[in-house]
CSV table of C-alpha atoms in Angstrom, one decimal:
chain,number,residue,atom,x,y,z
A,1,MET,CA,59.2,50.2,26.6
A,2,LEU,CA,62.3,48.0,26.3
A,3,GLU,CA,63.1,45.7,29.1
A,4,SER,CA,66.6,47.0,29.4
A,5,LYS,CA,65.4,50.6,29.6
A,6,ARG,CA,62.8,49.7,32.3
A,7,ARG,CA,65.5,48.0,34.4
A,8,ALA,CA,67.8,51.0,34.1
A,9,ILE,CA,65.0,53.3,35.3
A,10,ILE,CA,64.3,51.0,38.3
A,11,PHE,CA,68.0,50.8,39.3
A,12,LEU,CA,68.4,54.6,38.9
A,13,THR,CA,65.3,55.2,41.1
A,14,LEU,CA,66.6,52.7,43.7
A,15,SER,CA,70.0,54.3,43.8
A,16,LEU,CA,68.6,57.8,44.2
A,17,LEU,CA,66.3,56.5,47.0
A,18,LEU,CA,69.2,54.8,48.8
A,19,ALA,CA,71.4,57.9,48.4
A,20,ALA,CA,68.7,60.0,50.0
A,21,ILE,CA,68.3,57.6,52.9
A,22,ALA,CA,72.1,57.4,53.4
A,23,GLY,CA,72.3,61.2,53.4
A,24,PHE,CA,69.5,61.5,55.9
A,25,LEU,CA,71.1,59.0,58.2
A,26,PHE,CA,74.5,60.8,57.9
A,27,LEU,CA,73.0,64.1,58.8
A,28,GLN,CA,71.1,62.5,61.7
A,29,LYS,CA,74.3,61.0,63.0
A,30,ILE,CA,76.1,64.4,62.8
A,31,LYS,CA,73.2,66.0,64.6
A,32,ASP,CA,73.4,63.4,67.3
A,33,MET,CA,77.2,63.8,67.7
A,34,ASN,CA,76.8,67.6,67.9
A,35,GLU,CA,74.2,67.1,70.7
A,36,GLN,CA,76.6,64.8,72.5
A,37,LEU,CA,79.6,67.2,72.1
A,38,GLY,CA,77.6,70.2,73.1
A,39,GLU,CA,78.1,73.8,72.0
A,40,MET,CA,81.4,75.2,70.9
A,41,VAL,CA,83.5,77.3,73.2
A,42,GLU,CA,86.4,79.7,72.5
A,43,ILE,CA,89.8,79.2,74.1
A,44,TYR,CA,93.1,81.1,73.6
A,45,VAL,CA,96.3,79.7,72.2
A,46,ALA,CA,99.7,81.3,71.5
A,47,GLY,CA,99.6,83.1,68.1
A,48,ARG,CA,103.4,83.2,68.1
A,49,ASP,CA,106.3,82.3,70.2
A,50,ILE,CA,106.0,83.7,73.8
A,51,PRO,CA,109.2,83.7,75.9
A,52,SER,CA,108.9,82.6,79.6
A,53,ARG,CA,108.7,85.3,82.3
A,54,SER,CA,107.6,87.9,79.7
A,55,LEU,CA,104.3,89.8,79.9
A,56,ILE,CA,101.6,88.3,77.8
A,57,LEU,CA,100.3,90.8,75.2
A,58,PRO,CA,96.9,90.7,73.3
A,59,ASP,CA,98.6,90.5,69.9
A,60,GLN,CA,100.4,87.3,71.0
A,61,LEU,CA,97.0,85.4,71.4
A,62,GLU,CA,94.7,83.7,69.0
A,63,PRO,CA,91.2,82.3,69.7
A,64,ARG,CA,90.3,78.7,68.8
A,65,GLN,CA,86.9,77.0,68.8
A,66,ILE,CA,86.6,73.6,70.4
A,67,PRO,CA,83.6,71.6,71.7
A,68,LYS,CA,82.6,72.6,75.2
A,69,LYS,CA,82.7,68.9,76.2
A,70,PHE,CA,86.4,68.8,75.7
A,71,ALA,CA,87.1,72.3,77.2
A,72,ASP,CA,89.0,71.6,80.4
A,73,ASP,CA,88.6,74.0,83.4
A,74,SER,CA,92.3,74.8,83.1
A,75,TYR,CA,91.8,76.3,79.6
A,76,VAL,CA,91.7,80.1,79.4
A,77,THR,CA,88.4,81.2,77.9
A,78,GLU,CA,88.6,85.0,78.6
A,79,MET,CA,91.3,87.3,77.3
A,80,ALA,CA,90.8,89.6,80.3
A,81,SER,CA,92.1,86.9,82.6
A,82,LEU,CA,95.5,87.1,80.9
A,83,GLN,CA,96.0,90.7,81.7
A,84,ASN,CA,99.2,91.4,83.7
A,85,GLN,CA,100.2,87.7,83.5
A,86,VAL,CA,103.4,85.9,82.5
A,87,THR,CA,104.1,82.3,81.5
A,88,VAL,CA,106.4,80.1,83.5
A,89,VAL,CA,107.4,78.1,80.4
A,90,PRO,CA,108.1,79.2,76.8
A,91,LEU,CA,105.3,78.8,74.4
A,92,SER,CA,105.3,78.1,70.7
A,93,ALA,CA,102.7,79.2,68.1
A,94,GLY,CA,99.6,77.0,68.5
A,95,ASP,CA,100.3,75.9,72.1
A,96,ILE,CA,97.2,76.0,74.3
A,97,ILE,CA,97.5,78.5,77.2
A,98,THR,CA,96.4,76.9,80.5
A,99,LYS,CA,96.0,78.4,83.9
A,100,ASN,CA,98.7,76.3,85.5
A,101,ILE,CA,101.4,77.8,83.4
A,102,ILE,CA,100.6,81.5,84.0
A,103,LYS,CA,101.2,83.6,87.1
A,104,PRO,CA,100.7,87.3,88.0
A,105,ALA,CA,103.4,89.6,86.9
A,106,THR,CA,105.6,90.8,89.7
A,107,THR,CA,105.5,94.5,89.9
A,108,VAL,CA,107.0,96.6,92.7
A,109,ARG,CA,106.8,100.3,93.3
A,110,ASP,CA,110.6,100.7,93.5
A,111,GLN,CA,113.3,98.7,91.8
A,112,ASN,CA,115.2,98.6,95.1
A,113,ASN,CA,112.4,96.8,96.8
A,114,ARG,CA,112.0,93.0,97.0
A,115,LEU,CA,109.1,90.7,97.6
A,116,VAL,CA,109.4,88.5,100.7
A,117,THR,CA,106.9,85.6,101.1
A,118,VAL,CA,105.5,85.1,104.6
A,119,TYR,CA,103.4,82.0,105.3
A,120,SER,CA,101.4,81.5,108.4
A,121,SER,CA,103.1,79.1,110.8
A,122,GLY,CA,103.7,78.3,114.5
A,123,ASN,CA,105.6,81.5,115.1
A,124,ILE,CA,104.1,83.7,112.5
A,125,ILE,CA,100.5,84.9,113.2
A,126,PHE,CA,98.2,86.9,111.0
A,127,ASP,CA,95.6,88.7,113.1
A,128,GLN,CA,93.3,89.2,110.0
A,129,GLN,CA,93.1,87.9,106.5
A,130,LEU,CA,94.7,90.3,104.1
A,131,GLU,CA,94.3,91.3,100.5
A,132,ALA,CA,96.6,92.8,97.9
A,133,LEU,CA,97.4,96.5,98.4
A,134,ASP,CA,96.8,96.2,102.1
A,135,ARG,CA,99.4,97.5,104.6
A,136,VAL,CA,100.6,95.8,107.7
A,137,ASP,CA,102.6,96.4,110.8
A,138,VAL,CA,105.1,93.7,112.0
A,139,ILE,CA,105.4,93.1,115.7
A,140,VAL,CA,108.1,90.7,117.0
A,141,SER,CA,108.7,89.1,120.4
A,142,HIS,CA,112.2,87.9,121.2
A,143,LYS,CA,114.7,87.8,124.0
A,144,ALA,CA,117.3,90.5,124.6
A,145,GLY,CA,119.8,90.1,127.4
A,146,GLY,CA,117.8,87.2,128.7
A,147,GLN,CA,114.6,89.2,129.1
A,148,PRO,CA,111.5,88.9,126.8
A,149,VAL,CA,111.0,91.9,124.6
A,150,THR,CA,108.1,92.8,122.3
A,151,GLU,CA,108.7,95.6,119.9
A,152,VAL,CA,107.5,97.1,116.6
A,153,PHE,CA,109.8,95.8,113.9
A,154,MET,CA,108.3,97.4,110.8
A,155,LYS,CA,105.4,99.8,110.1
A,156,ASP,CA,103.2,100.4,107.1
A,157,VAL,CA,104.6,97.6,104.9
A,158,PRO,CA,102.6,97.1,101.6
A,159,VAL,CA,101.2,93.7,100.7
A,160,ALA,CA,102.0,92.9,97.1
A,161,MET,CA,100.0,89.6,96.7
A,162,VAL,CA,98.2,87.0,98.8
A,163,ALA,CA,98.7,83.2,98.8
A,164,LYS,CA,95.6,81.0,99.1
A,165,SER,CA,95.1,77.3,99.0
A,166,ASN,CA,91.6,75.9,98.4
A,167,ASP,CA,90.3,79.5,99.1
A,168,GLU,CA,92.0,79.4,102.5
A,169,PHE,CA,94.4,82.2,103.4
A,170,ARG,CA,98.0,81.0,103.7
A,171,GLY,CA,100.2,84.0,103.6
A,172,VAL,CA,101.3,87.1,101.8
A,173,ALA,CA,104.2,88.6,99.8
A,174,LEU,CA,105.5,91.8,101.4
A,175,GLU,CA,107.3,94.5,99.5
A,176,ILE,CA,110.3,95.4,101.6
A,177,PRO,CA,113.3,97.7,100.8
A,178,PHE,CA,116.3,95.5,99.9
A,179,GLU,CA,118.5,96.8,102.7
A,180,GLN,CA,115.9,95.7,105.3
A,181,VAL,CA,115.3,92.3,103.8
A,182,PRO,CA,118.1,90.5,105.7
A,183,ALA,CA,116.9,91.8,109.1
A,184,PHE,CA,113.3,90.8,108.2
A,185,ILE,CA,114.3,87.3,107.2
A,186,HIS,CA,116.3,86.9,110.3
A,187,GLN,CA,113.3,87.9,112.5
A,188,GLN,CA,111.1,85.6,110.4
A,189,HIS,CA,113.4,82.6,111.1
A,190,TYR,CA,114.5,83.3,114.7
A,191,ALA,CA,112.0,85.5,116.4
A,192,ASP,CA,109.9,83.7,119.1
A,193,VAL,CA,106.7,85.1,117.7
A,194,MET,CA,106.0,87.4,114.8
A,195,ARG,CA,102.6,89.0,114.5
A,196,ILE,CA,101.4,90.8,111.4
A,197,LEU,CA,98.7,93.3,112.0
A,198,LYS,CA,96.5,94.9,109.3
A,199,ALA,CA,97.2,98.7,109.3
A,200,ASN,CA,94.8,101.4,108.5
A,201,VAL,CA,95.1,102.5,104.9
A,202,GLY,CA,94.2,106.1,105.9
A,203,GLN,CA,91.2,106.5,103.6
A,204,GLY,CA,88.7,108.9,105.2
A,205,GLU,CA,88.2,109.7,108.9
A,206,LEU,CA,87.0,107.0,111.3
A,207,GLY,CA,83.8,108.0,113.2
A,208,ILE,CA,84.1,107.8,116.9
A,209,PRO,CA,81.1,105.8,118.2
A,210,GLN,CA,79.1,106.6,121.4
A,211,PRO,CA,80.4,106.3,124.3
A,212,PHE,CA,83.9,107.0,123.0
A,213,GLU,CA,83.2,110.7,122.2
A,214,GLN,CA,86.1,113.2,121.9
A,215,PRO,CA,86.5,115.4,125.0
A,216,PRO,CA,85.5,119.1,124.5
A,217,GLN,CA,88.3,121.3,123.3
A,218,GLU,CA,89.8,123.8,125.7
A,219,GLY,CA,88.3,127.3,125.4
A,220,THR,CA,84.8,126.1,124.4
A,221,GLN,CA,81.7,126.1,126.6
A,222,THR,CA,79.4,123.1,126.7
A,223,GLN,CA,76.1,122.8,128.6
A,224,THR,CA,76.2,120.1,131.3
A,225,GLU,CA,73.4,117.9,132.5
A,226,THR,CA,72.8,120.2,135.5
A,227,GLY,CA,72.4,123.3,133.3
A,228,GLU,CA,75.6,124.9,134.4
A,229,THR,CA,78.2,126.2,132.0
A,230,PRO,CA,81.8,125.0,132.8
A,231,GLN,CA,84.3,127.7,133.5
A,232,VAL,CA,86.8,128.6,130.8
A,233,PRO,CA,90.4,128.6,132.2
A,234,GLY,CA,91.7,132.1,132.9
A,235,GLU,CA,88.2,133.6,133.3
A,236,GLN,CA,87.1,135.1,136.7
A,237,PRO,CA,84.1,133.2,138.1
A,238,ALA,CA,80.8,135.0,138.1
A,239,PRO,CA,79.5,136.0,141.6
A,240,PRO,CA,76.9,133.6,142.9
A,241,THR,CA,73.3,134.8,142.8
A,242,SER,CA,70.6,133.8,145.1
A,243,THR,CA,67.8,132.0,143.6
A,244,ASN,CA,65.4,132.5,146.6
A,245,PRO,CA,63.6,136.0,146.8
A,246,PRO,CA,64.0,138.0,150.1
A,247,ALA,CA,61.5,137.5,152.8
A,248,ALA,CA,58.8,140.1,153.4
A,249,GLY,CA,60.2,143.2,155.3
A,250,GLN,CA,63.8,142.2,154.5
A,251,GLN,CA,65.9,144.4,152.3
A,252,THR,CA,67.8,143.0,149.5
A,253,PRO,CA,71.6,143.2,150.2
A,254,PRO,CA,73.4,145.5,147.8
A,255,ALA,CA,75.7,144.1,145.2
A,256,PRO,CA,79.4,144.4,146.0
A,257,ASP,CA,81.2,147.2,144.3
A,258,ALA,CA,84.1,146.1,142.1
A,259,GLY,CA,86.2,149.0,143.3
A,260,THR,CA,85.6,148.4,147.0
A,261,PRO,CA,88.0,145.9,148.6
A,262,GLN,CA,86.2,143.1,150.4
A,263,ALA,CA,87.3,141.7,153.8
A,264,PRO,CA,88.9,138.4,153.5
A,265,ALA,CA,86.8,135.4,154.5
A,266,GLN,CA,87.6,133.8,157.8
A,267,THR,CA,89.2,130.4,157.4
A,268,THR,CA,89.9,127.8,159.9
A,269,PRO,CA,93.6,126.9,160.0
A,270,VAL,CA,94.4,123.2,159.4
A,271,PRO,CA,96.8,121.8,162.0
A,272,ASN,CA,100.2,120.5,160.6
A,273,PRO,CA,100.7,117.0,161.8
A,274,GLY,CA,104.4,117.5,161.6
A,275,GLY,CA,104.4,120.2,164.4
């Protein structure tokens, strides 16, 4: 074999060996980087321009894969969390949607209603923590004519949404007819104390526990502890019967006839103190 040909084979073998080693090292480095980055996670971005204060629709979104290591907690990873949400800033195609730029869509039952935010403060007291769709009664205490007065200001007001900070209840947004909004805000600012009570939503009947039983209805007979049946109003009392049998040699007195008038019982007159 020629010397030049032998050298060419040696160099070709070395180059292939070095290329194989370089490829193995490259793949190992990629594997190590993937292990450091972690698995991929899917986030959502704007697929097209989304105006601010407009309801986010599914066809306006696009998924994007990024390493889980770089996925911030503010990124939206579930499409269901964008339901009934709006953006507070306009978005362009490709912009990442984060939780701090979205808010729940404001929906009221009537276009003439308004949402009034009420936060807990020194003169505003919530007796219970509330949730959306609850109903409340508003009680105010103020002075009228120099005298303290406590009265019911509003009843059965729906709660549209709840404000929380660090999972701590802060206040609510109440849905109030527009014509009553000025009066409510006036009481909110100037009432001595405003208490907001959770009202019953009216679902189902509340059971009355023992000892708070309902009294028997009029016209029904109930058995008492002594075994006697209470008298129904308007019914003549039954004649008393003797429970002791007559003694030996003594006749049983005849029962009074309903058609025979009875002599009136003798009563002792009560003296009148006034003379």
